[in-house]
JSON list of C-alpha atoms in Angstrom, two decimals:
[
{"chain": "A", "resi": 8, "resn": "UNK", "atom": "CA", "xyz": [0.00, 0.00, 0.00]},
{"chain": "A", "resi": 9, "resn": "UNK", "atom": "CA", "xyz": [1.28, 3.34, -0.82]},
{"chain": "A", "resi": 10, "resn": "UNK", "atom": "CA", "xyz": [2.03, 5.59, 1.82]},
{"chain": "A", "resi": 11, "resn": "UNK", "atom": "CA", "xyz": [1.26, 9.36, 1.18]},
{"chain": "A", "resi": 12, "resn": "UNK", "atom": "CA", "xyz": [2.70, 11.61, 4.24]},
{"chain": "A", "resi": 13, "resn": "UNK", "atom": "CA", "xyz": [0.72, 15.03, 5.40]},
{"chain": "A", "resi": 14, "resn": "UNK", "atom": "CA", "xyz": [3.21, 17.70, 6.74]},
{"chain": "A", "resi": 15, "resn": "UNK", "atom": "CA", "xyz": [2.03, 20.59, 8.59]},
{"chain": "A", "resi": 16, "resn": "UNK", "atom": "CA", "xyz": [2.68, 22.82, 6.08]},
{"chain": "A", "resi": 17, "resn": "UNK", "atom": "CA", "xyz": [-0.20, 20.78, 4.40]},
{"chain": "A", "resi": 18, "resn": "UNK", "atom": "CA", "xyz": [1.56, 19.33, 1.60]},
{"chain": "A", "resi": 19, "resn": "UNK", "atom": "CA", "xyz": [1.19, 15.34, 0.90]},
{"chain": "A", "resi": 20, "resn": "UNK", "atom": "CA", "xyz": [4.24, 13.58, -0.08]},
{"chain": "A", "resi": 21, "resn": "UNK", "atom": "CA", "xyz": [4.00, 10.75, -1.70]},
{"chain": "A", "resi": 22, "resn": "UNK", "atom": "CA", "xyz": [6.65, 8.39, -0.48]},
{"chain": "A", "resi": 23, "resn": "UNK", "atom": "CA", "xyz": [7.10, 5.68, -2.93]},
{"chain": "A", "resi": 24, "resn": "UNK", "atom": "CA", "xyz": [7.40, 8.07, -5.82]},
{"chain": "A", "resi": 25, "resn": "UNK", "atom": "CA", "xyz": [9.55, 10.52, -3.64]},
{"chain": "A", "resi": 26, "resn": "UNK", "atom": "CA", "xyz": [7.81, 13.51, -4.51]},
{"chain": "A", "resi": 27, "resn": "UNK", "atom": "CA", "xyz": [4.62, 16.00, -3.56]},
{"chain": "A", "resi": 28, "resn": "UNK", "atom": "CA", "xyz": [1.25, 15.59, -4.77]},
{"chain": "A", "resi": 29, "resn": "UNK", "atom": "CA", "xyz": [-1.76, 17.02, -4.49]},
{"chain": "A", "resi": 30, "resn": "UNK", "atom": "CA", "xyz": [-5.52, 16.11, -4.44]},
{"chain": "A", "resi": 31, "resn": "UNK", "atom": "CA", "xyz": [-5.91, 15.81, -8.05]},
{"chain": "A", "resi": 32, "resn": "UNK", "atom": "CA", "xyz": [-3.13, 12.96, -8.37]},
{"chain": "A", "resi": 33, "resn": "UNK", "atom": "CA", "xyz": [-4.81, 11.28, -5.44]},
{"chain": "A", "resi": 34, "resn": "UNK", "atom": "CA", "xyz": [-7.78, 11.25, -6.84]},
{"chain": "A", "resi": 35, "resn": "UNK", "atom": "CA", "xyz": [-6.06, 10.34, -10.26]},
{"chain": "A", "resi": 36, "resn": "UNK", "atom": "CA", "xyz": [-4.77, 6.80, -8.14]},
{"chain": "A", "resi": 37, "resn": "UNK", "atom": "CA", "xyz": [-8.60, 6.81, -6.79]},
{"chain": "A", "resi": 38, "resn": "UNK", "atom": "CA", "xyz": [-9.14, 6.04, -10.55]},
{"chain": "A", "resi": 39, "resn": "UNK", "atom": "CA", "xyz": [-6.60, 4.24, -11.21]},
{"chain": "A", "resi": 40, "resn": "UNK", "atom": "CA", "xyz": [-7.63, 1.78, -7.93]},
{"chain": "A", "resi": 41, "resn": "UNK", "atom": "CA", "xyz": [-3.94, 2.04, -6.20]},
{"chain": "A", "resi": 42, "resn": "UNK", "atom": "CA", "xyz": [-4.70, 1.63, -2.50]},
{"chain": "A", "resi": 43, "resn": "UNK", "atom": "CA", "xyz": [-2.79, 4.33, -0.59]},
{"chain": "A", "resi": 44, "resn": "UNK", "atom": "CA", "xyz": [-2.96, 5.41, 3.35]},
{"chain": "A", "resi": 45, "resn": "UNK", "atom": "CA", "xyz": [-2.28, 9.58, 3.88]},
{"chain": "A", "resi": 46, "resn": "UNK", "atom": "CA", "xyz": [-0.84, 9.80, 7.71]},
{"chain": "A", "resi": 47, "resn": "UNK", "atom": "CA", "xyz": [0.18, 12.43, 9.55]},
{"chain": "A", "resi": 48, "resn": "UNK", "atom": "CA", "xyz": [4.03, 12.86, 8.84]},
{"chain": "A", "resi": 49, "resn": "UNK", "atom": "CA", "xyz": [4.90, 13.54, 13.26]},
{"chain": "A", "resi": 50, "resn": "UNK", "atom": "CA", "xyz": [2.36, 11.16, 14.89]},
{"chain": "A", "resi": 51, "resn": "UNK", "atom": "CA", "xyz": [1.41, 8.78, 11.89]},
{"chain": "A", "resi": 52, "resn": "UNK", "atom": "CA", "xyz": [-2.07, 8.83, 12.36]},
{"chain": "A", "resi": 53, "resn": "UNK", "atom": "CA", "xyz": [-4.37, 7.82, 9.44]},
{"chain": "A", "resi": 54, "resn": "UNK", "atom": "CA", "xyz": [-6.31, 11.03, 8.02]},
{"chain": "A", "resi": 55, "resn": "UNK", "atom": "CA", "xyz": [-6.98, 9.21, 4.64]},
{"chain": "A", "resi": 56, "resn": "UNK", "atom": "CA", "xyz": [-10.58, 9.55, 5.42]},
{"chain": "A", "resi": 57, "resn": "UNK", "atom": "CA", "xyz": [-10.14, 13.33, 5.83]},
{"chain": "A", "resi": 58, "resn": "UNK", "atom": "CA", "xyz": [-8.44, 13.71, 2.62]},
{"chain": "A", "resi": 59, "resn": "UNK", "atom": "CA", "xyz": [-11.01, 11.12, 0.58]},
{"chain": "A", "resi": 60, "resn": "UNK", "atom": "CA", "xyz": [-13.31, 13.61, 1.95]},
{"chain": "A", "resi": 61, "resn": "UNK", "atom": "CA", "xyz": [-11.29, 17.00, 0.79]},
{"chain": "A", "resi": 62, "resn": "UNK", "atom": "CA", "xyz": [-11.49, 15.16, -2.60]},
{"chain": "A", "resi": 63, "resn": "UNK", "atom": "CA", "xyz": [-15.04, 14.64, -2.59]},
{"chain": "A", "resi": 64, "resn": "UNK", "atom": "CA", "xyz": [-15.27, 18.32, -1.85]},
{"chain": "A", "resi": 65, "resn": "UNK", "atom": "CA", "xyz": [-12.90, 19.69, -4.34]},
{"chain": "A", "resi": 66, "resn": "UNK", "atom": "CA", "xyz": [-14.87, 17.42, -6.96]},
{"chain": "A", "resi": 67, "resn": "UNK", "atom": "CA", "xyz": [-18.22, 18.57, -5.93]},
{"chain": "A", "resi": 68, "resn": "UNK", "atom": "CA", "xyz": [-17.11, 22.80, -6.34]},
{"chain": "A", "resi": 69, "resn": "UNK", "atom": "CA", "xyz": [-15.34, 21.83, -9.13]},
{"chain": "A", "resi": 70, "resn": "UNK", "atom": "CA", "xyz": [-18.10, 20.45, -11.13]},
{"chain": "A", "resi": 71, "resn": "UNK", "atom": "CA", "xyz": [-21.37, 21.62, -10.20]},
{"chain": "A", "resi": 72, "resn": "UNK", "atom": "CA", "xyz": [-23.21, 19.59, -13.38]},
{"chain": "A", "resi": 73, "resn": "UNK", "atom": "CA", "xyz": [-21.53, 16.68, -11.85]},
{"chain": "A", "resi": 74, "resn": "UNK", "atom": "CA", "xyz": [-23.00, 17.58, -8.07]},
{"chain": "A", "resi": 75, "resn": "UNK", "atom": "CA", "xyz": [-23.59, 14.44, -6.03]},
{"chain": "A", "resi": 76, "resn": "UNK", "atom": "CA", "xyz": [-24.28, 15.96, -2.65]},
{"chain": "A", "resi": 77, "resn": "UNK", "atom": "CA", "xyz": [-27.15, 18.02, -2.84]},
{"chain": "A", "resi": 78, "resn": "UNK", "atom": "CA", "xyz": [-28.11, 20.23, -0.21]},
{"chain": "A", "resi": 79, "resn": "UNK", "atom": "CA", "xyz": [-31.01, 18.20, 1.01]},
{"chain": "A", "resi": 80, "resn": "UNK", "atom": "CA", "xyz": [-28.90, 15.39, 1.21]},
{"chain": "A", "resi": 81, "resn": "UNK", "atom": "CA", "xyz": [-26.25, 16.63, 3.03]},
{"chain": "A", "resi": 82, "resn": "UNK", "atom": "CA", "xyz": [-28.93, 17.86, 5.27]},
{"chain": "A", "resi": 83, "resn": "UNK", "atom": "CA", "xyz": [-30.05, 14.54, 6.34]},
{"chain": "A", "resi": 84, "resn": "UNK", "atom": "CA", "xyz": [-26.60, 12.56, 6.60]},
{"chain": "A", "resi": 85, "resn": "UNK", "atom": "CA", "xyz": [-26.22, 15.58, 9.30]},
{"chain": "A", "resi": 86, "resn": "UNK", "atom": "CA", "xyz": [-29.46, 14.29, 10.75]},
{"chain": "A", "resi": 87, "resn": "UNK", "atom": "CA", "xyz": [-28.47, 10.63, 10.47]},
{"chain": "A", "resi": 88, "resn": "UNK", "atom": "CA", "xyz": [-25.59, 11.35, 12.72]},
{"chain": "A", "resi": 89, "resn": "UNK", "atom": "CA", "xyz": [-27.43, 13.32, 15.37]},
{"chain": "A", "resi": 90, "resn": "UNK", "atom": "CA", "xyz": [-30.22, 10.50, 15.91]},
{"chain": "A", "resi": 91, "resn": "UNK", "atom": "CA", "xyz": [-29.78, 8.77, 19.44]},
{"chain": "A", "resi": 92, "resn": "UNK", "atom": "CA", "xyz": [-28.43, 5.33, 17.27]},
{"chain": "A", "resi": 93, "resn": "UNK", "atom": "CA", "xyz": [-27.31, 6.10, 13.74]},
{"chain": "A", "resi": 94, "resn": "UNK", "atom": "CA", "xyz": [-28.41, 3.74, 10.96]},
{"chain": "A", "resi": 95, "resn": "UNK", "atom": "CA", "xyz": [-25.65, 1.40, 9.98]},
{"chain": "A", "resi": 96, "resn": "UNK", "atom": "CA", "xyz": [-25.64, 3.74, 6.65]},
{"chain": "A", "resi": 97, "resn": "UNK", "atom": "CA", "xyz": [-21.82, 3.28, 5.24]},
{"chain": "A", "resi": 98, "resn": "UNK", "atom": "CA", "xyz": [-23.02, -0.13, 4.43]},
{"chain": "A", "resi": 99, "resn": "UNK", "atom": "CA", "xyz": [-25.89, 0.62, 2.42]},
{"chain": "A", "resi": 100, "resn": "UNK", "atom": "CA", "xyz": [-24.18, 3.62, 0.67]},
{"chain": "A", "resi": 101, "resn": "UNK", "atom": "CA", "xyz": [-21.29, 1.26, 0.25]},
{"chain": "A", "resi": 102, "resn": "UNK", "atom": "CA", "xyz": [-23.67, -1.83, -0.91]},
{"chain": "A", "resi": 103, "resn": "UNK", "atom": "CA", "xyz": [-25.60, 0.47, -3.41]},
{"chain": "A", "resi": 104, "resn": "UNK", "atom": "CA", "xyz": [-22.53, 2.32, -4.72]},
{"chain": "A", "resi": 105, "resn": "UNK", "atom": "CA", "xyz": [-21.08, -0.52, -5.61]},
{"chain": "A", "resi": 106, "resn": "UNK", "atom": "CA", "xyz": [-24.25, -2.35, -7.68]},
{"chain": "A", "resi": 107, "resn": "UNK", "atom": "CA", "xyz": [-24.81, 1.52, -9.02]},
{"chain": "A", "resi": 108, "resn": "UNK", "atom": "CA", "xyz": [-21.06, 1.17, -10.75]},
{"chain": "A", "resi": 109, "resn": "UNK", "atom": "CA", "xyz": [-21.65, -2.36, -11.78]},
{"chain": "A", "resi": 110, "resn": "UNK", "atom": "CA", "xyz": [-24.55, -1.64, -13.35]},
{"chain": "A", "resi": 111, "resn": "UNK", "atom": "CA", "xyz": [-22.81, 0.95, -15.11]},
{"chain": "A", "resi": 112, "resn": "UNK", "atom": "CA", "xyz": [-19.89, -0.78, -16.01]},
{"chain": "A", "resi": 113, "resn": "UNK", "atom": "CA", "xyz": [-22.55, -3.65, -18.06]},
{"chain": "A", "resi": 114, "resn": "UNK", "atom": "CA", "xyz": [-24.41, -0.67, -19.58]},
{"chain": "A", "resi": 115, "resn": "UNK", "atom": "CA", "xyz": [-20.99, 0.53, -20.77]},
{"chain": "A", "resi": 116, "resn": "UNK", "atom": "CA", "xyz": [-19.86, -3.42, -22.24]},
{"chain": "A", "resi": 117, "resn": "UNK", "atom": "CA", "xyz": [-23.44, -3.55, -23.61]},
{"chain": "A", "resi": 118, "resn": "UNK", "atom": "CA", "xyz": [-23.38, -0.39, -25.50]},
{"chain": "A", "resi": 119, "resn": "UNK", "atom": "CA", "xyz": [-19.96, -1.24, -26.52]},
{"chain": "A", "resi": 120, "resn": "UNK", "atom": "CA", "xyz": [-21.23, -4.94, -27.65]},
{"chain": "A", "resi": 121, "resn": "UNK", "atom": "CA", "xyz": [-24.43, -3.31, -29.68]},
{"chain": "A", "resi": 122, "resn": "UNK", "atom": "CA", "xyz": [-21.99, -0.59, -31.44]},
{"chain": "A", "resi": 123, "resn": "UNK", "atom": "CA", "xyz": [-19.58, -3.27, -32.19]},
{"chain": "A", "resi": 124, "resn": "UNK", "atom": "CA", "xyz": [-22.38, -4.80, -34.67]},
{"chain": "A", "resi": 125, "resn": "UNK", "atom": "CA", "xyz": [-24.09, -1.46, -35.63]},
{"chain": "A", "resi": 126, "resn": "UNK", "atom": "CA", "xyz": [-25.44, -1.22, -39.05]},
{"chain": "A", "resi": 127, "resn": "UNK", "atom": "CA", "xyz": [-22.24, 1.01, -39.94]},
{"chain": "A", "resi": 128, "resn": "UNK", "atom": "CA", "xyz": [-19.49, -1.93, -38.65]},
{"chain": "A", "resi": 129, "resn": "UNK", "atom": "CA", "xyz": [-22.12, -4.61, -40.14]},
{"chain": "A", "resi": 130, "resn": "UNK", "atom": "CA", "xyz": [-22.10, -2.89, -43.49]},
{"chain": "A", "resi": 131, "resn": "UNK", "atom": "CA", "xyz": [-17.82, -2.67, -43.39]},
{"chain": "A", "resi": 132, "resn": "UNK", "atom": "CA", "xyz": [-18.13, -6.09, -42.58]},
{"chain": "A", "resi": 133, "resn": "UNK", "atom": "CA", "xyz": [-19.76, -7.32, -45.63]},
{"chain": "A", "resi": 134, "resn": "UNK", "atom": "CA", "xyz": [-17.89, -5.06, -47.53]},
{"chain": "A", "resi": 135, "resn": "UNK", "atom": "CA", "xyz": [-14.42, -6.66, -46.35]},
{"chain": "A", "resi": 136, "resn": "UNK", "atom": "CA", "xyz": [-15.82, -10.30, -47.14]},
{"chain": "A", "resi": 137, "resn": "UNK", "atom": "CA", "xyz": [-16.84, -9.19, -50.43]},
{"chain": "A", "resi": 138, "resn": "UNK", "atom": "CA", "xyz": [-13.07, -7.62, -51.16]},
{"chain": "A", "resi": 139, "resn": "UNK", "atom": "CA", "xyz": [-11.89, -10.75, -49.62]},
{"chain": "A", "resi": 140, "resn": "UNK", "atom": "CA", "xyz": [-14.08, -12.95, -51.94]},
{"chain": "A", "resi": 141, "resn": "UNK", "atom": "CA", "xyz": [-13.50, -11.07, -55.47]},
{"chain": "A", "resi": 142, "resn": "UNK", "atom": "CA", "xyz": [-9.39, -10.78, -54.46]},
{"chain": "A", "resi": 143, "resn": "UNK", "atom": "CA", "xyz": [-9.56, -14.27, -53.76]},
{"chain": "A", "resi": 144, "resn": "UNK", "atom": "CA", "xyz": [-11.87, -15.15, -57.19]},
{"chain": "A", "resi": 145, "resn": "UNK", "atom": "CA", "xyz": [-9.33, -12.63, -59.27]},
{"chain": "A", "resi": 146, "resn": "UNK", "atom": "CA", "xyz": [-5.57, -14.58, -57.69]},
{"chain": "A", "resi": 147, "resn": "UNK", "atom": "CA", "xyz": [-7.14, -18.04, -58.99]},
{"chain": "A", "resi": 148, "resn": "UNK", "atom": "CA", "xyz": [-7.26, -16.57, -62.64]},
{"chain": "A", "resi": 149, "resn": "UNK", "atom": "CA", "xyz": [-10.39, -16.21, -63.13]},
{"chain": "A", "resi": 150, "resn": "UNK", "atom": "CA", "xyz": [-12.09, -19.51, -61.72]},
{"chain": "A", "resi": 151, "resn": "UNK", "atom": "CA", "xyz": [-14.99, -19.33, -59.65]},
{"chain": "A", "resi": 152, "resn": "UNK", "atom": "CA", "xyz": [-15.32, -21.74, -57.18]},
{"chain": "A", "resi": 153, "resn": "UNK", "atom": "CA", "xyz": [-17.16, -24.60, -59.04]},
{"chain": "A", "resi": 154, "resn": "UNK", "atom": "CA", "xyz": [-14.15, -24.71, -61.17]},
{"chain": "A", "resi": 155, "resn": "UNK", "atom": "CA", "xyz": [-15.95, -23.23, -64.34]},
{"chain": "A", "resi": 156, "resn": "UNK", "atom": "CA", "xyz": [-14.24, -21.14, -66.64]},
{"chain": "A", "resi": 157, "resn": "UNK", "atom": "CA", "xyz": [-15.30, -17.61, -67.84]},
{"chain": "A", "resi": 158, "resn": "UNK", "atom": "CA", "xyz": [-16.21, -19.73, -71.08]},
{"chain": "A", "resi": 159, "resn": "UNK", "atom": "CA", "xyz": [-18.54, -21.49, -69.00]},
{"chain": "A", "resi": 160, "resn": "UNK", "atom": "CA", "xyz": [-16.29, -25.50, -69.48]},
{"chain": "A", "resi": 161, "resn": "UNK", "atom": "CA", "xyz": [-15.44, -26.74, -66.47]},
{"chain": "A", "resi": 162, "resn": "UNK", "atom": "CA", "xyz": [-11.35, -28.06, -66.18]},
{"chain": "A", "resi": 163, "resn": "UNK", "atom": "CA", "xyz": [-12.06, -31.99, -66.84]},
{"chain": "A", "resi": 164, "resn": "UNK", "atom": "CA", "xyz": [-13.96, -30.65, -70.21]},
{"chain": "A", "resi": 165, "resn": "UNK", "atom": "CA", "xyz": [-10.78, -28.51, -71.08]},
{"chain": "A", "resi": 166, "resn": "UNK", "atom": "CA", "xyz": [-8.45, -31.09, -70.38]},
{"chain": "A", "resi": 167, "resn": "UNK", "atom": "CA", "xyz": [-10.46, -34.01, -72.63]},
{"chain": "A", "resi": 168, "resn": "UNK", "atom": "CA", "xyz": [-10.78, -31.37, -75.40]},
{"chain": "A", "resi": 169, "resn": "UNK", "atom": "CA", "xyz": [-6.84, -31.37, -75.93]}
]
């Protein structure tokens, strides 16, 4: 696991490739799914939930068409952690995050699949196995397949008629 150090000054070093970083190329190894641990760089104590979080929030101001968090749902995961016993919900946002992207990822293969055999890539299709077929009919000098001529004699009548 990677190991991504916070100093005071706030900067994030990353210590395998020996060098700073900032949110952006954390969230870039987010994507990338390289599991990495941000500590504090005097007491070692784990903040990568703090910084996961400063990642959401950069994303969320950075994009507001791409706004996961609205208001009135922020609202109530403030409420959820006020009630007297707090519904187990990082397992359910977990659970349902999770089918949400794997849903996604089959719509993705699927649509992929369907525009491998569009009409346009079905069409270019044909059209290969039809160069393939006259090339090939055109190298064998003019033989079609049944072994008739372009004079219409097959090769055994040829070959008695000399």
């Amino acid at each position: 696991m990677r190991v991504i150090r916070k100093y005071a000054n706030r900067r994030l070093y990353d210590t395998e490739q020996s060098r700073y970083v900032t949110l952006e190329d954390l969230r870039s190894l987010i994507l990338e799914e390289v599991p990495f641990r941000v500590e504090d760089a005097k007491s070692g104590e784990d903040l990568t939930r703090t910084i996961l979080l400063s990642i959401i929030i950069e994303q969320e101001q950075a994009d507001s068409d791409a706004e996961v968090f609205s208001n009135d749902l922020l609202q109530q995961l403030i409420r959820v952690y006020a009630m007297s016993q707090p519904l187990p919900l990082a397992r359910y946002l977990e659970q349902g995050t999770r089918l949400m992207m794997e849903q996604q990822k089959k719509m993705q293969d699927q649509w992929q699949q369907a525009m491998r055999h569009s009409p346009m890539e079905l069409m270019r299709e044909l059209a290969e196995e039809n160069m393939r077929f006259w090339q090939n009919t055109i190298s064998q000098g003019g033989t079609s397949q049944g072994g008739t001529s372009q004079g219409g004699t097959t090769k055994d009548d040829d070959e008695r008629s000399s």
